[in-house]
Coordinates of C-alpha atoms in Angstrom, one line a residue:
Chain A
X1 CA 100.2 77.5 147.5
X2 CA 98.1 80.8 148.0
X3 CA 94.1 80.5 147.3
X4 CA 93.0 82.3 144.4
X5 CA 90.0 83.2 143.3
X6 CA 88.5 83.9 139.7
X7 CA 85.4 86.1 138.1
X8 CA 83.5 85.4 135.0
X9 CA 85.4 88.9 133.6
X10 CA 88.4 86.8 134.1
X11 CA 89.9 88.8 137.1
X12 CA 91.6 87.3 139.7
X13 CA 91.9 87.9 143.4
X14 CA 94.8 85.9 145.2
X15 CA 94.0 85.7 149.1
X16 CA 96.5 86.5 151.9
X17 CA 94.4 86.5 155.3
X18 CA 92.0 89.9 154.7
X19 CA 94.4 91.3 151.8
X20 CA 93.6 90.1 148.2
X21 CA 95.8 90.8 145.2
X22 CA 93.6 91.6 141.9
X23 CA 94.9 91.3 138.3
X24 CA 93.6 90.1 135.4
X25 CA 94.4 86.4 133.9
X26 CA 96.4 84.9 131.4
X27 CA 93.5 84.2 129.2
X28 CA 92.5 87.9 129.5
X29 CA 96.0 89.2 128.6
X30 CA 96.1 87.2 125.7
X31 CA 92.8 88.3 124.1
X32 CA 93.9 91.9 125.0
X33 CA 96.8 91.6 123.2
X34 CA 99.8 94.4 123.8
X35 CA 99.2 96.5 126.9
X36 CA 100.3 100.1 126.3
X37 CA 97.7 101.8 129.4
X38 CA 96.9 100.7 132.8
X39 CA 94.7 103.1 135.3
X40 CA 94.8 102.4 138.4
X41 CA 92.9 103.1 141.3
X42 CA 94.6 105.6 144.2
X43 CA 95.4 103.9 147.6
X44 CA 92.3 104.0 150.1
X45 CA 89.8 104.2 147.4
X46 CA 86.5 101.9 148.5
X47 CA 85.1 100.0 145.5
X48 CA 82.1 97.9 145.5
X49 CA 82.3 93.9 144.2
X50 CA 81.8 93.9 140.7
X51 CA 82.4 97.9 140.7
X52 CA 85.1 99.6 137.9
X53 CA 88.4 99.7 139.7
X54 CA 90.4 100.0 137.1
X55 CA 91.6 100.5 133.3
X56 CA 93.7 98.1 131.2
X57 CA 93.9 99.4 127.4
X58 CA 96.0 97.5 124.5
X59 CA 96.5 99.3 121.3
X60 CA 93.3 98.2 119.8
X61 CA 90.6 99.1 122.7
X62 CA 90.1 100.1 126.3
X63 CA 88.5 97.3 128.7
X64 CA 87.2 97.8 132.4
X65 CA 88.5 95.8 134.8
X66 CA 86.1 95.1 138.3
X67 CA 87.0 94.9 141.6
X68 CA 86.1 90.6 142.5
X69 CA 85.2 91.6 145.8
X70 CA 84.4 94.8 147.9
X71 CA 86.5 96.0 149.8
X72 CA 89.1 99.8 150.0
X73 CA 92.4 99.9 148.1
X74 CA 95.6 99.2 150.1
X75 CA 98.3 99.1 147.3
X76 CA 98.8 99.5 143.3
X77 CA 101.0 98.1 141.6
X78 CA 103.0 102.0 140.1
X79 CA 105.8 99.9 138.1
X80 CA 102.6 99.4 135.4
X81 CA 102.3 103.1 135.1
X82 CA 106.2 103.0 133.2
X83 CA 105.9 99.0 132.1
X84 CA 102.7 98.4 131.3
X85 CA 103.5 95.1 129.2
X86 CA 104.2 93.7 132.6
X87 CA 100.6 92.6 132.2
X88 CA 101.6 90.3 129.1
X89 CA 104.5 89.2 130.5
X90 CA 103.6 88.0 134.0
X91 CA 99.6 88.9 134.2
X92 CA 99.4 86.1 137.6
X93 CA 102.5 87.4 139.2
X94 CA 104.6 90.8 138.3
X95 CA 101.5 92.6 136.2
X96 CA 98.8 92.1 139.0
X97 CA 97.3 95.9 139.2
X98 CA 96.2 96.0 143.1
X99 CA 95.6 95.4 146.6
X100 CA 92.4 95.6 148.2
X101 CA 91.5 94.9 152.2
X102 CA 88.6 92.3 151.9
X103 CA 85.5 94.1 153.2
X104 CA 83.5 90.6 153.6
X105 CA 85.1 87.3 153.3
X106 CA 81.3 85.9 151.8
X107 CA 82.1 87.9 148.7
X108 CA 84.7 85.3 148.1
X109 CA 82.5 82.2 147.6
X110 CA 80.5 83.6 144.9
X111 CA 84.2 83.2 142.6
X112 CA 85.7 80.4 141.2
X113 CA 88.1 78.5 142.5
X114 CA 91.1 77.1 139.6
X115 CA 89.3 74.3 138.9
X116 CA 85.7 75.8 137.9
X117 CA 87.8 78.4 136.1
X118 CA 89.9 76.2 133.6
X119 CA 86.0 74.2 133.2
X120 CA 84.7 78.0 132.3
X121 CA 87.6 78.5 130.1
X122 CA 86.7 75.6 128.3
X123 CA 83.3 76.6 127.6
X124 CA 84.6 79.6 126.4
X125 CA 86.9 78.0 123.5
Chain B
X1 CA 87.1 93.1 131.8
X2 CA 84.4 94.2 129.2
X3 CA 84.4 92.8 125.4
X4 CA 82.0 94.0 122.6
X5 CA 80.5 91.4 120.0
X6 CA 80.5 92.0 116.5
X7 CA 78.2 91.5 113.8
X8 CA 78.9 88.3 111.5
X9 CA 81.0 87.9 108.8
X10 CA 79.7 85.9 106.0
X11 CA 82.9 87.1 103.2
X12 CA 86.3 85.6 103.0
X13 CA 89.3 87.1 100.9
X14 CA 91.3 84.5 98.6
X15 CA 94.0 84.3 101.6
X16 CA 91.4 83.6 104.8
X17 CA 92.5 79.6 104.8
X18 CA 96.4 81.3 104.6
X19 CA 95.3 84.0 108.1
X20 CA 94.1 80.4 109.8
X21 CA 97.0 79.0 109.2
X22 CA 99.1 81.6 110.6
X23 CA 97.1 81.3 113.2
X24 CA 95.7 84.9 112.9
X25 CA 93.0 86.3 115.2
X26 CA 89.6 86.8 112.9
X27 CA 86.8 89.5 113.2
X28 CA 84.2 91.0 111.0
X29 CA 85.2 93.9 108.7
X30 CA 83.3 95.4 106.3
X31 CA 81.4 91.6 106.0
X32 CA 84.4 89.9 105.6
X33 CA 86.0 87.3 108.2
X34 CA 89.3 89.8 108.4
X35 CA 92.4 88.9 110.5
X36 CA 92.8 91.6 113.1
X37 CA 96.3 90.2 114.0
X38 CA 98.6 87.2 114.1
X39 CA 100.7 85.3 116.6
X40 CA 103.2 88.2 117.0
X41 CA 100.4 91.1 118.2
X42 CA 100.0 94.7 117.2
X43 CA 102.6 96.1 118.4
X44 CA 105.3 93.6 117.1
X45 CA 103.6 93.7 113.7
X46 CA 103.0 97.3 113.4
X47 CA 107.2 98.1 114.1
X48 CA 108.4 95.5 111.5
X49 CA 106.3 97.2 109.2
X50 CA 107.9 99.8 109.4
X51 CA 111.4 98.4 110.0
X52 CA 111.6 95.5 107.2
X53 CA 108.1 94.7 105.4
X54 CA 104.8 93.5 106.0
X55 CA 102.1 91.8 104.2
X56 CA 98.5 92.9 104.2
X57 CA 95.3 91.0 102.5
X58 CA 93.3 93.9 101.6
X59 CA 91.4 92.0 99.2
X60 CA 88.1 93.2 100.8
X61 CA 88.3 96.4 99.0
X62 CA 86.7 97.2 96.1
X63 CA 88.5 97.4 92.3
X64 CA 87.1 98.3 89.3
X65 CA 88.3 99.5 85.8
X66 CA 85.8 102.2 84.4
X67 CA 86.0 103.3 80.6
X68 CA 84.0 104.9 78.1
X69 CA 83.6 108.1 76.0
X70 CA 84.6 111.3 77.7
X71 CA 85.1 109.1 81.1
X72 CA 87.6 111.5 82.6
X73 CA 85.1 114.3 82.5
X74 CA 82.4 112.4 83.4
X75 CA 84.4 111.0 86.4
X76 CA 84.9 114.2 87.9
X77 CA 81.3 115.0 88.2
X78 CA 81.3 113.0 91.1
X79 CA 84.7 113.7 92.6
X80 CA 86.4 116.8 93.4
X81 CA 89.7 115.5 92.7
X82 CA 91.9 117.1 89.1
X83 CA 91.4 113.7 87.1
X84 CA 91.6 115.8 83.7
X85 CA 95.5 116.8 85.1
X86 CA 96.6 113.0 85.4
X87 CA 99.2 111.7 83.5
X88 CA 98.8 108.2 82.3
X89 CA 99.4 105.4 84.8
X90 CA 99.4 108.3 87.5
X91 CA 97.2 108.0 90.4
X92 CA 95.2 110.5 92.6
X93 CA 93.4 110.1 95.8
X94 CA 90.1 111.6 95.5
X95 CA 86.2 111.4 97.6
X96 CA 83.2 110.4 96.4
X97 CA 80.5 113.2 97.3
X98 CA 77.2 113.8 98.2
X99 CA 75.3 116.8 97.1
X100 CA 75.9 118.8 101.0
X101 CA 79.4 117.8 99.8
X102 CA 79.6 115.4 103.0
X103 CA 81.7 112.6 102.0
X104 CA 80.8 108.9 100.8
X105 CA 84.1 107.3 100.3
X106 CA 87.5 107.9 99.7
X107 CA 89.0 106.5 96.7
X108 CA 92.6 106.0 94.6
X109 CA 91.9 106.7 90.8
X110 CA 94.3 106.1 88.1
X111 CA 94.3 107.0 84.9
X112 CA 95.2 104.8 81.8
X113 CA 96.1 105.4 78.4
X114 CA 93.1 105.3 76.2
X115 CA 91.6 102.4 74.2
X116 CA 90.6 103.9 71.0
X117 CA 87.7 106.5 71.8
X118 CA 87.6 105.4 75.2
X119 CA 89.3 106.6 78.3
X120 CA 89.9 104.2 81.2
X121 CA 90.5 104.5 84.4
X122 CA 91.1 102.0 87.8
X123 CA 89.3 102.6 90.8
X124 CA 90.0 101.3 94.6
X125 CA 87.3 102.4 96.9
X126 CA 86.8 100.8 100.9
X127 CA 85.5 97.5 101.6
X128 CA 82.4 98.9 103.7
X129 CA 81.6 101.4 100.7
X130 CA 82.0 99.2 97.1
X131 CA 78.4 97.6 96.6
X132 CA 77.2 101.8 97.2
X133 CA 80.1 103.3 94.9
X134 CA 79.7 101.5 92.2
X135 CA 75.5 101.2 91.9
X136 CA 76.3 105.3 92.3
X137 CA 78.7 105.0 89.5
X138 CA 76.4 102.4 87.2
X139 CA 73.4 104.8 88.0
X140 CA 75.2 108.5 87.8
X141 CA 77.3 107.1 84.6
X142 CA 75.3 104.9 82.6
X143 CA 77.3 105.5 79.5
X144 CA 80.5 104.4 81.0
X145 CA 81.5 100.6 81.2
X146 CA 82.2 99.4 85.0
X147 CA 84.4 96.0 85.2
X148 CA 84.2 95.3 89.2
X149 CA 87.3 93.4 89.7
X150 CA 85.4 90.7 91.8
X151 CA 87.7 87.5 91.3
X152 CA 90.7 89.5 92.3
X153 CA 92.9 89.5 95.1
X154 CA 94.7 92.6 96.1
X155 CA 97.8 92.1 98.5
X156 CA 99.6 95.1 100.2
X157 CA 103.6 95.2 100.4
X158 CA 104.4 98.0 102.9
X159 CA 107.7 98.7 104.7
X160 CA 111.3 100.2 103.7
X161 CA 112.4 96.3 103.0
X162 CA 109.6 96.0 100.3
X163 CA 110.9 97.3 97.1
X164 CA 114.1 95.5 97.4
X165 CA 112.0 92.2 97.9
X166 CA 109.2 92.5 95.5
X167 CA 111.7 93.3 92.8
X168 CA 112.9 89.6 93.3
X169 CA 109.5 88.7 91.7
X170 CA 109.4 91.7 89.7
X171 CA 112.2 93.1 88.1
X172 CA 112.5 97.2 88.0
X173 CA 109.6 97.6 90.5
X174 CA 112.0 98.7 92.8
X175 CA 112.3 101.9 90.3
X176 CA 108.6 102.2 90.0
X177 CA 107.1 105.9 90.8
X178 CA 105.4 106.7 94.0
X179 CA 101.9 106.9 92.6
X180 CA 102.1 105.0 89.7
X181 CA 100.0 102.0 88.6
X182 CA 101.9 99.2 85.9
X183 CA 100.7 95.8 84.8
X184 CA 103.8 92.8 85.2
X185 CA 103.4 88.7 84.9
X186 CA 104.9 86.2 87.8
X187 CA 105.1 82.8 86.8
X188 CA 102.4 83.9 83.7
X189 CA 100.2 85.6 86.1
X190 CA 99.5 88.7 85.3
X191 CA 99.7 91.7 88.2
X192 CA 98.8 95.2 88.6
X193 CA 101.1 96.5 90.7
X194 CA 101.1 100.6 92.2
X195 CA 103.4 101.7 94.2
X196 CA 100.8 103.4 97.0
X197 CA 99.5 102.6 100.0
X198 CA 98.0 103.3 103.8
X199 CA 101.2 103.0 106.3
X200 CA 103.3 106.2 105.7
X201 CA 105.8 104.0 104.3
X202 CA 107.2 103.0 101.1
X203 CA 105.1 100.0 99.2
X204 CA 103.1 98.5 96.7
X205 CA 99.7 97.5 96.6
X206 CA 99.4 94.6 94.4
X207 CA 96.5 93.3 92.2
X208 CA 96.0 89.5 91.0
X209 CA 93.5 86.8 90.6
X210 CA 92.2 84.9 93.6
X211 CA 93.8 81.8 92.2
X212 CA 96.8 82.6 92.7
X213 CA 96.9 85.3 95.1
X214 CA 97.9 82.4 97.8
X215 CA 101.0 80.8 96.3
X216 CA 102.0 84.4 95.6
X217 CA 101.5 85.3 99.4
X218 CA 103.1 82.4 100.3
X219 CA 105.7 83.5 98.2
X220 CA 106.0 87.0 100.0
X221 CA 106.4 85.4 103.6
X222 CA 109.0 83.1 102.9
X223 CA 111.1 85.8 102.3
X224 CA 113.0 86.8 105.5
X225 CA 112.0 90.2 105.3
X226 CA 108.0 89.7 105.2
X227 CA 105.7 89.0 108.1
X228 CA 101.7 88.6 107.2
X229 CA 100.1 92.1 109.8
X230 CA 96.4 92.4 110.3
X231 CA 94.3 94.9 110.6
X232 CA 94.9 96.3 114.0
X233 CA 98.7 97.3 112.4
X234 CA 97.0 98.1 109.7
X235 CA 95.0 101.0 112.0
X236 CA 97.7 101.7 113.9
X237 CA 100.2 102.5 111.3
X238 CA 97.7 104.6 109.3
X239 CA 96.7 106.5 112.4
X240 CA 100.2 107.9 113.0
X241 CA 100.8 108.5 109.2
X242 CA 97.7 110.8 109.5
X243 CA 95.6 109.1 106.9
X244 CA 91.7 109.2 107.4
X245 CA 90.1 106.0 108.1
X246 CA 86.5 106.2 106.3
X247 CA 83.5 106.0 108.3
X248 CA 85.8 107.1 111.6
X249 CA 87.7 110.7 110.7
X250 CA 85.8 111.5 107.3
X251 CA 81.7 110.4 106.6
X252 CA 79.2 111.5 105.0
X253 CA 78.4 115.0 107.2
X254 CA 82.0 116.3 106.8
X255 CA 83.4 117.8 103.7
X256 CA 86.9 117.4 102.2
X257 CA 87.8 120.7 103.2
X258 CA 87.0 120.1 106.7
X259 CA 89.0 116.6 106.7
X260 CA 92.0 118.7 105.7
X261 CA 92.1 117.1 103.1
X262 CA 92.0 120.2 100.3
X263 CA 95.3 119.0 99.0
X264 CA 93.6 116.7 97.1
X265 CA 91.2 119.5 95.3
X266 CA 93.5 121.2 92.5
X267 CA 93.0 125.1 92.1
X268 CA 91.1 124.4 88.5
X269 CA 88.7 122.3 90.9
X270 CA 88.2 124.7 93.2
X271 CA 87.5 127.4 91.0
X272 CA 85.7 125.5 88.2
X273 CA 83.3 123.3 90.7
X274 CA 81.5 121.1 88.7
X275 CA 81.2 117.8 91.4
X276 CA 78.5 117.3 93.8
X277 CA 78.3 119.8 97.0
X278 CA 80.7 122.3 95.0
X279 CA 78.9 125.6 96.7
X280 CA 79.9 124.0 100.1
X281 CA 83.6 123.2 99.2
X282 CA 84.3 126.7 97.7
X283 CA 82.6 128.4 100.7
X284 CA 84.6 126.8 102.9
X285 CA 87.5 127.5 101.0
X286 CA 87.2 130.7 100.6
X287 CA 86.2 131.8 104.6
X288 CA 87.5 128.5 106.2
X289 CA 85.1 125.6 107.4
X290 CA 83.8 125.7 110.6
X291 CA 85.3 123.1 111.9
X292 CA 88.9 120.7 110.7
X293 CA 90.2 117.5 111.7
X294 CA 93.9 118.0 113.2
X295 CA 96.5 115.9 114.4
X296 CA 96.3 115.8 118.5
X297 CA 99.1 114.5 121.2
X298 CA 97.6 114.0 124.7
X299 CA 100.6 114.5 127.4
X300 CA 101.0 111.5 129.6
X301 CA 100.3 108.3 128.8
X302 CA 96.0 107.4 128.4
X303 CA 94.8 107.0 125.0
X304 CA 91.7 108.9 123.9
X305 CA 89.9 107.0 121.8
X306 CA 86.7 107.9 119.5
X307 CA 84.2 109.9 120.9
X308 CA 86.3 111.7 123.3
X309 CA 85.3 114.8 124.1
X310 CA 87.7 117.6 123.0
X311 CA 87.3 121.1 125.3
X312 CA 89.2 124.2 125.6
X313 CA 91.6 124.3 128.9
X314 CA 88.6 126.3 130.4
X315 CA 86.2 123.3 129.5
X316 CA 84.0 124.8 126.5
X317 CA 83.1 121.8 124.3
X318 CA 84.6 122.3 120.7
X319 CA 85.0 118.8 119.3
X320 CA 85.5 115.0 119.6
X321 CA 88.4 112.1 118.6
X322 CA 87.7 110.3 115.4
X323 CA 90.6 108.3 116.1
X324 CA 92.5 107.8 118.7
X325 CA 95.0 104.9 120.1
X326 CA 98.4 103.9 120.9
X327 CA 101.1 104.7 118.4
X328 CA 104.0 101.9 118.6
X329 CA 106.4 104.0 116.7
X330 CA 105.4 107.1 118.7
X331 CA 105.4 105.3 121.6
X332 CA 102.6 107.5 123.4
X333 CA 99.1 107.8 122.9
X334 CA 98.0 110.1 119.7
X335 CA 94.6 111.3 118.0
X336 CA 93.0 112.7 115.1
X337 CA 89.8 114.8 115.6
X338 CA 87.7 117.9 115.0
X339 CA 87.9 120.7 117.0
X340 CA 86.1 124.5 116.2
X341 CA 88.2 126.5 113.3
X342 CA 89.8 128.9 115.9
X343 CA 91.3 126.0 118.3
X344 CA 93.2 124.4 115.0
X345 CA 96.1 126.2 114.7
X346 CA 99.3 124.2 116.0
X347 CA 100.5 124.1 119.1
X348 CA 96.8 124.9 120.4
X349 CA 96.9 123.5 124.4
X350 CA 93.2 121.3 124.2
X351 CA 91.7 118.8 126.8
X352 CA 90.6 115.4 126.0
X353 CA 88.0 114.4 128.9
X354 CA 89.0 110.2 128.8
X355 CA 86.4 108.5 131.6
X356 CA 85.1 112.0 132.9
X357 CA 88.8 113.3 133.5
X358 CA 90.5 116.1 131.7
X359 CA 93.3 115.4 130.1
X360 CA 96.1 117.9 128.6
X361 CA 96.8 118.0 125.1
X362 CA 98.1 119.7 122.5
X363 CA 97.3 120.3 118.4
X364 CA 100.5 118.5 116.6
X365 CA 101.0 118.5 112.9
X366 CA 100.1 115.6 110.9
X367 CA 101.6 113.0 110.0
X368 CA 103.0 111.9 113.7
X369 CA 106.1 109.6 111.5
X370 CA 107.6 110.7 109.2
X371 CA 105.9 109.7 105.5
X372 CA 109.1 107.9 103.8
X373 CA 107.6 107.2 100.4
X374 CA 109.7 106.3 97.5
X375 CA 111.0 109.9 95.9
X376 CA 113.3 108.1 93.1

């Protein structure tokens, strides 16, 4: 089981060594509602933790999504650009928006791990 | 991921314990707790609208009857809409204007038969926009009687399935004239129906007390044909019909005539005046307004939403989006807007600057579906 890693804006960031995948979660998908638009960032672009990386927009509203960690953009995820309700579908696996090389592994410990994300969801509800 | 909070709601319609039920996502509108979807989402509930039928509560707006002496006439001092050409049980969309002839609301008015020396007339106005209509009305036309309609529901039937299944409630209705307003009973209660509404599609807009507007919803869904849509459809669909959402494409600082919407100002009205901000409205008819809302269809696939910035391919500024989204029919992004007189005409190549980026677009016609309202 891969480690994975969550932010209060309810983006995760699923670790592989120094390469972390970024998406946003279920729980943000579903408050979205239908994605029609996802911007994405270009390959070797350097975003900062916390930073705008990218754009995820249903058919109601635009939202930002942040980069969890800092780090320069490796991979995107093009098959969004033709399907974005990928993200509804699958958000955790097939609608994950990029790849980022992590810049420093501390940035990691100030996210949540599963468990203190499903106790923040619950606070949320 | 960013979210924006909303003011309270305090309000509910007759049919908010129904939207919980359903399991419908709530927000503030207009003051009332308002379901923005249901279980299905926007997009699912905006293209069975417009394949089969869907239900709306738009019980948040405002209905009134309005009678008295001369009340035609009187009316149309405050509107620039031809009231004084409306046949009986005939409806006409009209605006509420302010003396710079900026709009204040937008409005359906129908015209009744008279009651002795009175004339009547029914009035729907916006949710956001009612309490401010009618103290204008009370205040501007003391000698007129207002009834505010405060105890009554109003349901929306929209969709090409919608005649075929309200006329298993109400027999005929499926014959009723686009634009038409009639009074029927259901199980003893009595309805107003018309045969209008906000979607581009055909429908009816239907009128009945709170108490039993639920069992009469209820009714609706359980036919196969009917799924309850919120208002994010409810945008969506009205959006790519073209229609102006008040407060967004039309307020108080633009005129009629600007919002493209001089369709709706007969020639007698135009050359007559007579209704509040008259000199500006003729003006503009008569050497064009500065400025017009169009129809606009960004290539590629990013919505511009409101407050976009609208330039000419060589970057002059000449505008903003008033609305702007996905269309699920359309299935691309679309926009309404105002752009600079001499940048209206269609097929006008525009950029939309979305997130600091220019974007190509172009100036379509309006509606971007097809209207398919009932033409007998």
């Amino acid at each position: 089981m891969s480690d994975i890693r969550y932010t209060k804006d309810h983006e995760y960031i699923r670790i592989d060594g120094d390469l972390g995948t970024v998406g946003i979660t279920d729980y943000a998908q579903k408050a979205l509602g239908d994605v029609v638009f996802v911007e994405l960032p270009q390959v070797g672009d350097a975003v900062a933790k916390g930073a705008q990386a990218a754009v995820v927009e249903s058919v109601k509203a635009a939202s930002e999504v942040y980069a969890p960690v800092a780090g320069d953009v490796t991979d995107v995820n093009a098959t969004l650009e033709r399907e974005p309700g990928a993200v509804n579908e699958d958000a955790a696996g097939k609608g994950w928006f990029f790849r980022i090389k992590i810049a420093n592994a501390g940035d990691l410990n100030e996210l949540m791990d599963e468990a203190a994300y499903k106790a923040f969801l619950a606070t949320l509800e | 991921m960013s979210s924006a909070a909303n003011d309270a709601a305090s309000l509910r319609t007759a049919l908010h314990a129904l939207h919980v039920d359903l399991g419908a996502r709530m927000a503030p509108f207009a003051g009332y707790d308002m379901p923005i979807q249901y279980t299905k989402g926007i997009l699912s509930e905006h293209l069975h609208t417009r394949a089969q039928a869907g239900l709306f509560d738009v019980s948040h707006m405002g209905q009134a009857f309005l009678q008295g002496p001369n009340a035609i006439a009187l009316l149309e001092t405050l509107v620039p809409g031809d009231l004084q050409a409306l046949k009986d049980y005939r409806i006409r969309y009209t605006q509420f204007l302010n003396p710079q002839g900026g709009i204040l609301d937008d409005l359906m008015v129908t015209r009744l038969p008279n009651a002795g020396a009175d004339e009547r007339l029914f009035l729907v106005v916006n949710a956001a926009c009612k309490e401010a209509d009618f103290a204008r009305l009370r205040a501007a036309l003391p000698s007129l009687k207002l009834d505010v309609l405060s105890d009554q529901a109003l349901i929306a039937l929209q969709g090409p399935k919608a005649a075929q299944v309200l006329a298993r409630f109400v027999p005929g209705v499926d014959t009723q004239t686009f634009m038409s307003w009639r009074q029927a009973q259901w199980q003893g209660v009595p309805l107003i129906i018309t045969r209008s509404g906000y979607t581009g599609e055909d429908g009816y807009e239907i009128s009945l007390p709170n108490a039993q507007a639920m069992a009469f919803a209820k009714e609706l869904l359980a036919q196969s044909e009917v799924e309850p849509i919120g208002l994010g459809a409810r945008d969506s669909l009205r959006l790519e019909a073209g229609l102006c959402l008040y407060g967004h494409d039309i307020d108080e600082t633009t005129s009629p005539i600007e919002g493209a919407l001089t369709w709706s100002i007969s020639k007698r009205r135009r050359a007559e005046g007579g209704f509040p901000g008259a000199q500006r409205i003729q003006a503009e008819v008569a050497n064009g307004p500065a400025r017009v809302r169009v129809g606009i269809l960004p290539e590629g696939r990013a919505p511009a939403r409101e407050g976009t910035l609208i330039t000419t391919q060589g970057g002059v500024e000449i505008g903003s989006v008033t609305s702007g989204g996905f269309g699920p029919s359309l299935n691309g992004p679309l926009a309404m807007g105002y752009v600079r007189a001499d940048h209206a005409a269609i097929g006008t190549k525009l950029t939309l600057v979305v997130r600091g980026k220019p974007l190509p677009a172009t100036v379509v016609a309006l509606p971007f579906v097809p209207n398919k309202f009932y033409r007998g």
